Tab-separated table of C-alpha atoms in Angstrom:
chain	number	residue	atom	x	y	z
A	21	MET	CA	58.635	104.265	67.469
A	22	ALA	CA	58.352	100.634	68.630
A	23	LEU	CA	56.614	100.226	71.931
A	24	VAL	CA	59.471	97.735	73.266
A	25	LYS	CA	61.529	100.963	73.494
A	26	VAL	CA	59.464	101.859	76.505
A	27	TYR	CA	61.107	99.093	78.374
A	28	VAL	CA	64.599	100.178	77.700
A	29	ASP	CA	65.541	102.610	80.319
A	30	GLU	CA	67.383	105.152	78.180
A	31	PRO	CA	66.342	108.690	79.057
A	32	ASP	CA	67.027	110.072	75.459
A	33	ILE	CA	64.032	107.817	74.167
A	34	PRO	CA	60.696	109.834	74.314
A	35	ILE	CA	57.957	107.909	75.675
A	36	ARG	CA	54.522	108.461	74.478
A	37	ASP	CA	52.057	109.159	77.150
A	38	TRP	CA	49.903	106.156	76.492
A	39	GLN	CA	52.865	103.974	76.359
A	40	ALA	CA	53.987	105.140	79.839
A	41	GLU	CA	50.415	104.424	80.995
A	42	LEU	CA	50.539	101.067	79.593
A	43	LYS	CA	54.011	100.261	81.010
A	44	ARG	CA	52.735	101.247	84.431
A	45	LEU	CA	49.563	99.012	84.175
A	46	VAL	CA	51.795	96.001	82.930
A	47	ASP	CA	54.107	96.616	85.946
A	48	PHE	CA	51.095	96.485	88.055
A	49	MET	CA	49.896	93.270	86.464
A	50	LYS	CA	53.475	91.674	86.865
A	51	VAL	CA	52.858	91.261	90.619
A	52	ASP	CA	50.629	88.468	89.777
A	53	ASP	CA	48.720	88.454	92.992
A	54	ARG	CA	44.982	88.572	93.697
A	55	ALA	CA	44.808	92.213	92.876
A	56	SER	CA	46.440	91.933	89.505
A	57	SER	CA	44.095	88.810	88.637
A	58	ALA	CA	41.007	91.024	89.599
A	59	LEU	CA	42.264	93.796	87.209
A	60	TRP	CA	42.932	91.331	84.466
A	61	VAL	CA	39.357	89.893	84.893
A	62	VAL	CA	37.866	93.367	84.236
A	63	LEU	CA	40.172	94.467	81.410
A	64	SER	CA	39.742	91.314	79.581
A	65	ALA	CA	36.074	91.871	79.468
A	66	LEU	CA	36.099	95.297	78.074
A	67	ARG	CA	35.883	94.169	74.476
A	68	GLY	CA	32.364	93.365	73.238
A	69	PRO	CA	31.455	90.024	71.949
A	70	ASP	CA	33.255	88.733	68.809
A	71	SER	CA	29.943	87.746	67.550
A	72	ALA	CA	29.095	91.444	67.195
A	73	ASN	CA	25.697	90.736	68.624
A	74	GLY	CA	24.614	94.121	69.757
A	75	SER	CA	22.101	93.026	72.258
A	76	VAL	CA	24.638	90.713	74.201
A	77	LYS	CA	27.132	93.785	74.123
A	78	VAL	CA	24.526	96.102	75.740
A	79	ALA	CA	23.615	93.441	78.269
A	80	THR	CA	27.334	92.686	79.444
A	81	THR	CA	30.037	94.888	78.001
A	82	GLY	CA	27.971	97.978	78.110
A	83	VAL	CA	27.037	97.403	81.776
A	84	ILE	CA	30.800	96.526	82.712
A	85	ARG	CA	32.089	99.799	81.088
A	86	ASP	CA	29.374	101.798	82.767
A	87	ALA	CA	30.130	100.266	86.039
A	88	ILE	CA	33.935	101.346	85.984
A	89	GLY	CA	33.054	104.756	84.846
A	90	LEU	CA	34.179	104.592	81.292
A	91	GLU	CA	33.020	107.441	79.105
A	92	LEU	CA	34.975	106.884	75.803
A	93	TYR	CA	33.097	108.470	72.978
A	94	GLY	CA	31.869	106.004	70.471
A	95	LEU	CA	31.676	103.063	72.848
A	96	THR	CA	28.579	101.213	73.880
A	97	ILE	CA	28.133	102.152	77.597
A	98	ASN	CA	24.869	101.823	79.421
A	99	PRO	CA	23.419	101.224	82.860
A	100	ASP	CA	22.052	97.688	83.812
A	101	SER	CA	18.471	97.043	83.817
A	102	PRO	CA	15.992	94.367	84.839
A	103	ALA	CA	15.510	93.714	81.227
A	104	LEU	CA	19.116	93.276	80.459
A	105	ALA	CA	19.495	91.132	83.332
A	106	LYS	CA	16.650	88.923	81.937
A	107	LEU	CA	18.460	88.943	78.658
A	108	ARG	CA	21.688	87.527	80.308
A	109	GLU	CA	19.714	84.827	81.917
A	110	GLY	CA	20.104	81.728	79.880
A	111	HIS	CA	21.295	83.405	76.693
A	112	PRO	CA	23.433	80.855	74.830
A	113	GLU	CA	26.183	83.267	73.994
A	114	LEU	CA	26.559	83.888	77.732
A	115	HIS	CA	26.791	80.218	78.732
A	116	PRO	CA	29.355	79.698	81.591
A	117	LEU	CA	31.368	77.449	79.335
A	118	SER	CA	31.494	80.038	76.341
A	119	HIS	CA	34.694	82.113	75.983
A	120	PHE	CA	32.690	85.338	76.216
A	121	GLY	CA	30.504	84.261	78.868
A	122	GLN	CA	33.120	83.203	81.065
A	123	HIS	CA	34.938	86.555	80.812
A	124	CYS	CA	31.747	88.543	81.428
A	125	ARG	CA	30.493	86.430	84.231
A	126	SER	CA	33.945	86.753	85.955
A	127	ALA	CA	33.989	90.565	85.562
A	128	PHE	CA	30.381	90.853	86.880
A	129	LYS	CA	31.483	88.919	89.897
A	130	VAL	CA	34.777	90.878	90.631
A	131	LEU	CA	32.664	94.156	90.181
A	132	ASP	CA	29.859	93.001	92.496
A	133	LEU	CA	27.401	93.259	89.743
A	134	PRO	CA	24.246	91.108	89.749
A	135	TRP	CA	24.119	88.817	86.887
A	136	GLU	CA	20.750	87.371	87.262
A	137	PRO	CA	17.415	89.449	87.738
A	138	GLU	CA	17.071	90.412	91.347
A	139	ASP	CA	13.952	89.025	92.998
A	140	GLU	CA	11.184	91.474	93.085
A	141	GLU	CA	10.140	92.317	96.664
A	142	GLU	CA	6.992	90.696	97.730
A	143	GLU	CA	4.190	93.115	98.610
B	3	MET	CA	65.218	79.787	112.304
B	4	GLN	CA	61.718	79.031	110.939
B	5	LEU	CA	58.864	80.216	112.959
B	6	ASP	CA	55.744	78.003	113.283
B	7	ILE	CA	53.095	80.738	113.340
B	8	SER	CA	50.349	78.120	113.510
B	9	SER	CA	51.377	77.450	117.072
B	10	ASP	CA	51.411	81.082	117.895
B	11	PRO	CA	48.477	81.869	120.134
B	12	ASN	CA	48.363	85.332	118.525
B	13	PHE	CA	48.146	84.113	115.125
B	14	ASP	CA	44.608	83.939	114.173
B	15	ASN	CA	44.100	82.113	110.952
B	16	ALA	CA	40.480	82.520	110.999
B	17	ILE	CA	40.550	86.082	109.989
B	18	PRO	CA	41.351	86.349	106.151
B	19	PRO	CA	43.728	89.164	105.121
B	20	ALA	CA	41.763	92.332	104.192
B	21	PRO	CA	41.103	92.243	100.393
B	22	SER	CA	43.258	94.466	98.536
B	23	THR	CA	41.770	97.499	96.759
B	24	ALA	CA	44.878	98.269	94.853
B	25	TRP	CA	43.462	96.884	91.687
B	26	LYS	CA	40.395	99.201	91.926
B	27	GLU	CA	42.687	102.295	92.273
B	28	GLU	CA	44.643	101.028	89.303
B	29	LEU	CA	41.397	100.507	87.193
B	30	ALA	CA	40.349	104.005	88.242
B	31	ARG	CA	43.524	105.467	86.978
B	32	ILE	CA	43.332	103.479	83.709
B	33	VAL	CA	39.719	104.607	83.274
B	34	ALA	CA	40.453	108.271	83.982
B	35	PHE	CA	43.156	108.022	81.375
B	36	LEU	CA	40.853	106.429	78.791
B	37	ASN	CA	38.287	109.234	79.629
B	38	ARG	CA	40.642	111.754	78.305
B	39	ASP	CA	39.211	110.671	75.022
B	40	ASP	CA	42.015	111.977	72.967
B	41	CYS	CA	44.499	110.232	70.631
B	42	ASP	CA	46.486	108.793	73.383
B	43	SER	CA	43.538	107.270	75.165
B	44	ALA	CA	42.319	105.878	71.791
B	45	LYS	CA	45.861	104.076	71.241
B	46	LEU	CA	45.696	102.626	74.831
B	47	TRP	CA	42.138	101.504	74.244
B	48	SER	CA	43.217	99.701	71.080
B	49	VAL	CA	45.687	97.553	73.095
B	50	LEU	CA	43.615	96.948	76.172
B	51	SER	CA	40.594	95.726	73.888
B	52	ALA	CA	42.814	93.343	72.155
B	53	LEU	CA	44.094	91.426	75.327
B	54	ARG	CA	41.460	88.980	75.445
B	55	GLY	CA	41.654	86.130	72.930
B	56	PRO	CA	39.099	85.138	70.361
B	57	ASP	CA	35.583	84.242	71.463
B	58	THR	CA	35.161	82.010	68.452
B	59	PRO	CA	35.970	78.346	69.098
B	60	ASP	CA	39.894	77.964	69.048
B	61	PRO	CA	40.416	74.527	70.270
B	62	PHE	CA	44.263	74.620	69.894
B	63	GLU	CA	44.597	78.249	70.770
B	64	VAL	CA	46.361	78.820	67.525
B	65	GLU	CA	44.564	82.144	66.938
B	66	LYS	CA	45.224	83.245	70.445
B	67	ALA	CA	48.906	82.266	70.024
B	68	ALA	CA	49.227	84.351	66.795
B	69	THR	CA	47.611	87.492	68.003
B	70	ALA	CA	46.477	88.149	71.735
B	71	ALA	CA	49.630	86.133	73.021
B	72	VAL	CA	51.954	88.110	70.883
B	73	ILE	CA	50.449	91.373	71.898
B	74	ARG	CA	50.764	90.470	75.678
B	75	HIS	CA	54.327	89.366	75.116
B	76	THR	CA	55.156	92.602	73.306
B	77	ILE	CA	53.878	94.892	76.056
B	78	GLY	CA	55.746	92.844	78.621
B	79	LEU	CA	52.647	91.298	80.331
B	80	ARG	CA	53.720	88.244	82.503
B	81	MET	CA	50.910	86.603	84.353
B	82	ARG	CA	50.518	82.893	85.287
B	83	GLY	CA	47.683	81.103	83.469
B	84	LEU	CA	47.912	83.508	80.406
B	85	VAL	CA	49.055	82.387	76.856
B	86	ILE	CA	52.002	84.841	76.434
B	87	LEU	CA	54.147	83.935	73.452
B	88	PRO	CA	56.926	85.648	71.413
B	89	ASP	CA	56.074	85.828	67.665
B	90	SER	CA	56.915	82.995	65.424
B	91	GLU	CA	56.929	81.621	61.924
B	92	ARG	CA	53.925	79.351	62.832
B	93	SER	CA	52.112	82.406	64.163
B	94	LEU	CA	52.801	84.419	61.013
B	95	VAL	CA	51.298	81.441	58.932
B	96	GLU	CA	48.196	81.582	61.439
B	97	ARG	CA	47.816	85.420	61.068
B	98	LYS	CA	47.636	85.126	57.318
B	99	ALA	CA	44.776	82.814	57.753
B	100	ILE	CA	43.069	84.924	60.488
B	101	ALA	CA	42.744	87.817	58.148
B	102	SER	CA	40.387	86.123	55.918
B	103	GLY	CA	38.834	83.477	58.284
B	104	SER	CA	38.328	85.022	61.819
B	105	SER	CA	35.299	86.989	63.023
B	106	ALA	CA	35.675	90.685	61.540
B	107	HIS	CA	35.326	92.044	65.257
B	108	PHE	CA	38.329	90.147	66.613
B	109	TYR	CA	40.386	90.673	63.549
B	110	ALA	CA	39.722	94.474	63.580
B	111	HIS	CA	40.719	94.646	67.259
B	112	VAL	CA	44.145	92.553	67.128
B	113	ALA	CA	45.092	94.098	63.826
B	114	ASN	CA	44.343	97.530	65.203
B	115	ALA	CA	46.553	96.733	68.276
B	116	PHE	CA	49.360	95.500	66.147
B	117	GLY	CA	49.405	98.749	64.415
B	118	GLU	CA	49.590	100.828	67.387
B	119	LEU	CA	52.332	98.631	68.836
B	120	ASP	CA	54.367	98.883	65.521
B	121	LEU	CA	53.993	95.074	65.057
B	122	ASN	CA	54.108	93.758	61.490
B	123	TRP	CA	50.947	91.546	60.742
B	124	ARG	CA	52.761	90.026	57.766
B	125	ALA	CA	56.171	89.442	59.255
B	126	VAL	CA	57.665	87.679	62.362
B	127	ASN	CA	58.276	90.424	64.900
B	128	LYS	CA	61.357	90.146	67.146
B	129	SER	CA	61.218	91.243	70.639
B	130	ALA	CA	63.632	93.888	72.108
B	131	GLU	CA	65.821	91.201	73.389
B	132	GLU	CA	65.998	89.278	70.184
B	133	ALA	CA	66.662	92.388	68.149
B	134	ALA	CA	69.489	93.458	70.343
């Protein structure tokens, strides 16, 4: 069954559960306001880097997925840590002008996640 | 009659509108669906993870136009600023090149999404409107 059938309002066409969920999401995104833009920023950052660099994935995608509560089996999902923040800092693949870097940085910002290592408290 | 609210003493433009949390609720719903961790959630994940264009340099966005843009168009996504295009002969030519030249990671994701959406990687896919 082609997905496009989801958008044809014919009651006799069965809609797969995931397609109905996708349609609802797309309808939300069509509003095209700040809310849908924020959602797009997160969704578009859920795929790991195309470089398949595992360290970069753990330091970015894994943290984003963990922050939103994703628990899909087989995916890299992990909490943030000072070591990961340090890895993010200055990594060439995460440069603000790189495609992946832009997406990840935007997602961190929208989710209120600290990108850079937080200053250690002075004693 | 058009009202000039800027001259209304009750209009305080110094107070920004409250930030919407609707997107967070929507995100939570999507995450809950994905966390079902079943066949359906895997299919949805296949599509969502293919919405971003390629990370590899794509100065003329030809790879994006032939893959992510077609996926976006197929699912009905319409957002300003995004490359969203119907499939075309040119994109078909590009896809044939992508299969051998693009990063394996990106190719795996978009090819998987094409499969879930019943799109043909090796043909020009028509939209519902075109097919009608």
